[in-house]
mmCIF file of C-alpha atoms in Angstrom:
data_model
loop_
_atom_site.group_PDB
_atom_site.id
_atom_site.type_symbol
_atom_site.label_atom_id
_atom_site.label_comp_id
_atom_site.label_asym_id
_atom_site.label_seq_id
_atom_site.Cartn_x
_atom_site.Cartn_y
_atom_site.Cartn_z
ATOM 1 C CA UNK A 1 15.254 8.748 5.030
ATOM 2 C CA UNK A 2 18.232 10.978 3.595
ATOM 3 C CA UNK A 3 17.545 10.512 0.193
ATOM 4 C CA UNK A 4 13.958 11.223 0.483
ATOM 5 C CA UNK A 5 14.103 14.287 2.378
ATOM 6 C CA UNK A 6 17.531 16.182 1.008
ATOM 7 C CA UNK A 7 17.089 14.873 -3.088
ATOM 8 C CA UNK A 8 13.081 14.581 -3.646
ATOM 9 C CA UNK A 9 10.558 16.315 -2.966
ATOM 10 C CA UNK A 10 7.519 15.434 -1.032
ATOM 11 C CA UNK A 11 4.081 16.475 -2.243
ATOM 12 C CA UNK A 12 3.225 16.135 1.455
ATOM 13 C CA UNK A 13 5.543 17.154 3.591
ATOM 14 C CA UNK A 14 6.369 14.017 6.350
ATOM 15 C CA UNK A 15 7.953 13.239 9.134
ATOM 16 C CA UNK A 16 11.046 10.652 9.918
ATOM 17 C CA UNK A 17 9.294 9.033 12.458
ATOM 18 C CA UNK A 18 6.026 9.224 10.920
ATOM 19 C CA UNK A 19 7.755 7.066 7.948
ATOM 20 C CA UNK A 20 9.392 4.834 9.692
ATOM 21 C CA UNK A 21 5.046 4.259 12.163
ATOM 22 C CA UNK A 22 4.593 3.368 8.542
ATOM 23 C CA UNK A 23 7.091 0.766 7.833
ATOM 24 C CA UNK A 24 6.469 -0.828 10.838
ATOM 25 C CA UNK A 25 2.464 -1.335 10.207
ATOM 26 C CA UNK A 26 2.591 -2.396 6.656
ATOM 27 C CA UNK A 27 5.203 -4.619 7.858
ATOM 28 C CA UNK A 28 3.014 -6.087 10.662
ATOM 29 C CA UNK A 29 -0.133 -6.421 8.195
ATOM 30 C CA UNK A 30 2.166 -8.487 6.485
ATOM 31 C CA UNK A 31 3.504 -10.467 9.190
ATOM 32 C CA UNK A 32 0.031 -11.482 10.744
ATOM 33 C CA UNK A 33 0.557 -15.731 9.976
ATOM 34 C CA UNK A 34 3.158 -15.589 12.186
ATOM 35 C CA UNK A 35 1.265 -14.129 15.373
ATOM 36 C CA UNK A 36 -0.966 -17.066 15.338
ATOM 37 C CA UNK A 37 0.811 -20.135 16.794
ATOM 38 C CA UNK A 38 -0.537 -22.612 14.517
ATOM 39 C CA UNK A 39 -0.513 -20.758 11.187
ATOM 40 C CA UNK A 40 3.409 -20.576 11.620
ATOM 41 C CA UNK A 41 3.978 -23.414 12.059
ATOM 42 C CA UNK A 42 2.781 -24.797 9.584
ATOM 43 C CA UNK A 43 5.888 -22.290 7.158
ATOM 44 C CA UNK A 44 8.855 -23.518 5.960
ATOM 45 C CA UNK A 45 11.733 -22.474 7.281
ATOM 46 C CA UNK A 46 12.507 -20.993 4.250
ATOM 47 C CA UNK A 47 9.638 -19.603 3.252
ATOM 48 C CA UNK A 48 9.594 -17.549 7.041
ATOM 49 C CA UNK A 49 13.124 -15.689 5.516
ATOM 50 C CA UNK A 50 11.835 -14.736 2.515
ATOM 51 C CA UNK A 51 8.066 -13.433 4.079
ATOM 52 C CA UNK A 52 10.292 -10.852 6.302
ATOM 53 C CA UNK A 53 12.405 -9.872 3.841
ATOM 54 C CA UNK A 54 9.711 -9.585 0.788
ATOM 55 C CA UNK A 55 8.091 -7.969 3.604
ATOM 56 C CA UNK A 56 10.065 -5.656 4.425
ATOM 57 C CA UNK A 57 11.407 -4.444 1.076
ATOM 58 C CA UNK A 58 7.531 -3.784 0.777
ATOM 59 C CA UNK A 59 6.704 -1.794 3.832
ATOM 60 C CA UNK A 60 9.734 -0.115 2.872
ATOM 61 C CA UNK A 61 8.948 1.170 -0.135
ATOM 62 C CA UNK A 62 5.675 2.733 -0.060
ATOM 63 C CA UNK A 63 6.396 4.107 3.048
ATOM 64 C CA UNK A 64 9.823 5.294 2.863
ATOM 65 C CA UNK A 65 9.981 5.231 -0.856
ATOM 66 C CA UNK A 66 6.235 6.560 -1.511
ATOM 67 C CA UNK A 67 5.860 10.176 -0.318
ATOM 68 C CA UNK A 68 7.418 11.604 -2.840
ATOM 69 C CA UNK A 69 6.540 12.975 -6.750
ATOM 70 C CA UNK A 70 7.771 10.498 -9.747
ATOM 71 C CA UNK A 71 11.474 12.669 -10.106
ATOM 72 C CA UNK A 72 11.826 11.817 -6.460
ATOM 73 C CA UNK A 73 10.206 8.389 -6.522
ATOM 74 C CA UNK A 74 12.793 7.546 -10.106
ATOM 75 C CA UNK A 75 16.222 8.345 -7.345
ATOM 76 C CA UNK A 76 14.266 5.765 -5.080
ATOM 77 C CA UNK A 77 14.252 3.062 -7.541
ATOM 78 C CA UNK A 78 18.355 3.904 -8.182
ATOM 79 C CA UNK A 79 18.819 3.842 -4.764
ATOM 80 C CA UNK A 80 17.134 0.821 -2.810
ATOM 81 C CA UNK A 81 18.709 -1.120 -6.002
ATOM 82 C CA UNK A 82 22.462 -0.107 -5.442
ATOM 83 C CA UNK A 83 22.313 -0.445 -2.039
ATOM 84 C CA UNK A 84 21.099 -4.366 -2.144
ATOM 85 C CA UNK A 85 23.547 -4.640 -4.264
ATOM 86 C CA UNK A 86 26.416 -2.771 -3.348
ATOM 87 C CA UNK A 87 29.117 -4.458 -1.194
ATOM 88 C CA UNK A 88 28.495 -5.825 2.397
ATOM 89 C CA UNK A 89 24.389 -5.283 1.914
ATOM 90 C CA UNK A 90 23.001 -8.304 3.165
ATOM 91 C CA UNK A 91 21.616 -10.285 0.542
ATOM 92 C CA UNK A 92 18.036 -10.419 0.296
ATOM 93 C CA UNK A 93 16.431 -14.281 -0.191
ATOM 94 C CA UNK A 94 14.092 -13.430 -2.089
ATOM 95 C CA UNK A 95 14.916 -9.761 -5.031
ATOM 96 C CA UNK A 96 12.466 -7.658 -6.453
ATOM 97 C CA UNK A 97 12.898 -7.893 -10.505
ATOM 98 C CA UNK A 98 14.949 -5.712 -12.715
ATOM 99 C CA UNK A 99 12.069 -5.023 -15.367
ATOM 100 C CA UNK A 100 10.543 -2.049 -13.839
ATOM 101 C CA UNK A 101 10.473 -0.070 -10.676
ATOM 102 C CA UNK A 102 10.364 -1.076 -7.794
ATOM 103 C CA UNK A 103 6.972 0.805 -7.170
ATOM 104 C CA UNK A 104 5.703 -1.848 -9.701
ATOM 105 C CA UNK A 105 5.295 -4.390 -7.290
ATOM 106 C CA UNK A 106 3.478 -6.393 -5.478
ATOM 107 C CA UNK A 107 4.435 -8.761 -2.657
ATOM 108 C CA UNK A 108 2.687 -12.445 -2.193
ATOM 109 C CA UNK A 109 3.174 -13.861 0.782
ATOM 110 C CA UNK A 110 0.937 -16.727 0.159
ATOM 111 C CA UNK A 111 3.535 -17.730 -3.371
ATOM 112 C CA UNK A 112 7.022 -15.970 -1.789
ATOM 113 C CA UNK A 113 7.489 -14.049 -5.175
ATOM 114 C CA UNK A 114 7.469 -10.658 -6.732
ATOM 115 C CA UNK A 115 3.966 -10.218 -8.991
ATOM 116 C CA UNK A 116 3.031 -6.653 -11.482
ATOM 117 C CA UNK A 117 0.078 -5.335 -9.220
ATOM 118 C CA UNK A 118 -2.239 -5.839 -12.102
ATOM 119 C CA UNK A 119 -1.595 -9.842 -11.632
ATOM 120 C CA UNK A 120 -2.702 -9.701 -8.643
ATOM 121 C CA UNK A 121 -6.351 -9.465 -9.709
ATOM 122 C CA UNK A 122 -8.612 -11.303 -11.863
ATOM 123 C CA UNK A 123 -9.226 -9.987 -15.136
ATOM 124 C CA UNK A 124 -11.519 -7.224 -15.953
ATOM 125 C CA UNK A 125 -15.368 -7.743 -16.889
ATOM 126 C CA UNK A 126 -17.739 -4.967 -16.909
ATOM 127 C CA UNK A 127 -21.387 -6.520 -16.392
ATOM 128 C CA UNK A 128 -24.236 -5.796 -18.458
ATOM 129 C CA UNK A 129 -26.459 -4.249 -16.349
ATOM 130 C CA UNK A 130 -23.447 -2.116 -14.752
ATOM 131 C CA UNK A 131 -23.874 1.932 -14.991
ATOM 132 C CA UNK A 132 -21.084 3.993 -16.519
ATOM 133 C CA UNK A 133 -20.800 5.730 -13.172
ATOM 134 C CA UNK A 134 -21.100 2.958 -11.816
ATOM 135 C CA UNK A 135 -18.051 1.233 -13.374
ATOM 136 C CA UNK A 136 -13.982 1.304 -12.084
ATOM 137 C CA UNK A 137 -11.546 -0.435 -14.844
ATOM 138 C CA UNK A 138 -8.584 -1.205 -12.710
ATOM 139 C CA UNK A 139 -5.021 0.814 -13.065
ATOM 140 C CA UNK A 140 -2.025 -0.576 -11.356
ATOM 141 C CA UNK A 141 -2.760 2.634 -9.784
ATOM 142 C CA UNK A 142 -6.326 1.919 -8.068
ATOM 143 C CA UNK A 143 -4.840 -1.956 -7.755
ATOM 144 C CA UNK A 144 -1.706 -0.998 -5.463
ATOM 145 C CA UNK A 145 -3.677 1.718 -3.449
ATOM 146 C CA UNK A 146 -6.467 -0.018 -2.854
ATOM 147 C CA UNK A 147 -4.144 -3.065 -1.630
ATOM 148 C CA UNK A 148 -2.846 -0.767 1.145
ATOM 149 C CA UNK A 149 -6.091 0.428 2.049
ATOM 150 C CA UNK A 150 -7.664 -3.390 2.820
ATOM 151 C CA UNK A 151 -4.157 -4.667 4.365
ATOM 152 C CA UNK A 152 -4.955 -1.462 6.813
ATOM 153 C CA UNK A 153 -7.719 -1.586 7.962
ATOM 154 C CA UNK A 154 -7.963 -5.281 8.592
ATOM 155 C CA UNK A 155 -5.564 -4.557 10.725
ATOM 156 C CA UNK A 156 -7.657 -1.516 12.316
ATOM 157 C CA UNK A 157 -4.861 0.878 11.426
ATOM 158 C CA UNK A 158 -6.668 3.991 9.894
ATOM 159 C CA UNK A 159 -5.755 5.328 7.071
ATOM 160 C CA UNK A 160 -5.779 8.666 4.948
ATOM 161 C CA UNK A 161 -4.712 8.849 1.206
ATOM 162 C CA UNK A 162 -3.700 12.226 0.220
ATOM 163 C CA UNK A 163 -3.212 13.506 -3.414
ATOM 164 C CA UNK A 164 -4.252 16.539 -6.494
ATOM 165 C CA UNK A 165 -8.190 16.724 -6.867
ATOM 166 C CA UNK A 166 -9.356 14.691 -9.525
ATOM 167 C CA UNK A 167 -7.017 11.491 -9.212
ATOM 168 C CA UNK A 168 -10.009 9.282 -8.349
ATOM 169 C CA UNK A 169 -8.966 8.836 -4.728
ATOM 170 C CA UNK A 170 -12.605 8.962 -3.547
ATOM 171 C CA UNK A 171 -14.462 6.523 -6.143
ATOM 172 C CA UNK A 172 -11.465 4.254 -5.863
ATOM 173 C CA UNK A 173 -11.673 4.014 -1.735
ATOM 174 C CA UNK A 174 -15.510 4.150 -1.595
ATOM 175 C CA UNK A 175 -15.521 0.990 -4.328
ATOM 176 C CA UNK A 176 -12.864 -0.872 -2.490
ATOM 177 C CA UNK A 177 -15.409 -0.381 1.097
ATOM 178 C CA UNK A 178 -18.233 -1.511 -0.255
ATOM 179 C CA UNK A 179 -16.804 -4.427 -2.565
ATOM 180 C CA UNK A 180 -13.938 -6.188 -1.075
ATOM 181 C CA UNK A 181 -14.238 -5.962 2.720
ATOM 182 C CA UNK A 182 -16.803 -8.377 3.615
ATOM 183 C CA UNK A 183 -19.333 -7.989 6.223
ATOM 184 C CA UNK A 184 -16.960 -7.694 9.045
ATOM 185 C CA UNK A 185 -16.859 -3.796 7.954
ATOM 186 C CA UNK A 186 -19.661 -1.113 7.262
ATOM 187 C CA UNK A 187 -19.034 1.534 5.997
ATOM 188 C CA UNK A 188 -20.428 6.050 6.207
ATOM 189 C CA UNK A 189 -19.467 7.629 4.185
ATOM 190 C CA UNK A 190 -18.918 12.164 5.170
ATOM 191 C CA UNK A 191 -18.638 14.880 2.051
ATOM 192 C CA UNK A 192 -17.014 18.015 2.666
ATOM 193 C CA UNK A 193 -15.901 20.933 1.015
ATOM 194 C CA UNK A 194 -14.689 23.906 1.913
ATOM 195 C CA UNK A 195 -17.388 25.606 3.533
ATOM 196 C CA UNK A 196 -17.407 22.792 5.777
ATOM 197 C CA UNK A 197 -18.094 23.890 9.418
ATOM 198 C CA UNK A 198 -16.022 21.815 12.597
ATOM 199 C CA UNK A 199 -19.677 21.663 13.686
ATOM 200 C CA UNK A 200 -21.534 19.947 11.114
ATOM 201 C CA UNK A 201 -19.292 16.999 11.015
ATOM 202 C CA UNK A 202 -20.034 17.025 14.645
ATOM 203 C CA UNK A 203 -23.870 17.034 14.099
ATOM 204 C CA UNK A 204 -23.570 14.379 11.279
ATOM 205 C CA UNK A 205 -21.138 11.881 13.458
ATOM 206 C CA UNK A 206 -23.553 12.390 16.459
#
C-alpha cells in the first residue's frame, strides 16, 4: 500500500480500505470450495496450502497492485518479487513464474498452478456467419478482466470498470454477460452520455 500510494500514480484515486476490501472479496471468490464441507474434505492437505497461497497472491495483484499505471505496475512487480525473495519472508508453496510480470498470470484453483492468461481460454475461431461488429478477439486484457468480472459476479459482488475511452470496456463486459454467465444471470443494459440526467435513469429503471 505504501508503494502504491507514495511512489506510483493512480489514474483514479483509491482509498486504502477500498483496496483491502477488494483483496478480501477476490480471495473469498477463490476459496469458495472451502465453504462446502463435502468439497473441502476432498482437497488434499498440500493443495489447501497451495490454494490459499495462490489465491492470496492473485488477490493481492488484482486489488492493491492493479490500480496504478504501467510504470507503477512495473514497480509493483519488482517490489512483490523482492518481498517474496527477502530473508525472513514466509515461503510460498507456489511461486509466480519469473518469465513475465505478475500481471501476466492467472491462478488456476483446480490445478493449483499459475497459467498464462491466454492458456485459460480455448483457441479462438471466428464463426463464418459472425458479423464484424460482433467479433471480439481475445487478448490478455479481455481475458483477465472478463475473468475478474465473472468470478466477482458469481460470488454476488458488484463490479465497476474504470478506464480511458475506447479501450473496449463496454464490449468486453457485454460479451461476458451475454455469452459467458449462463442462464442464472439476466442482463439489462443502460447507456449514459454527458447529457444523462438522474431522473432519466430512474425512469429507465422503473
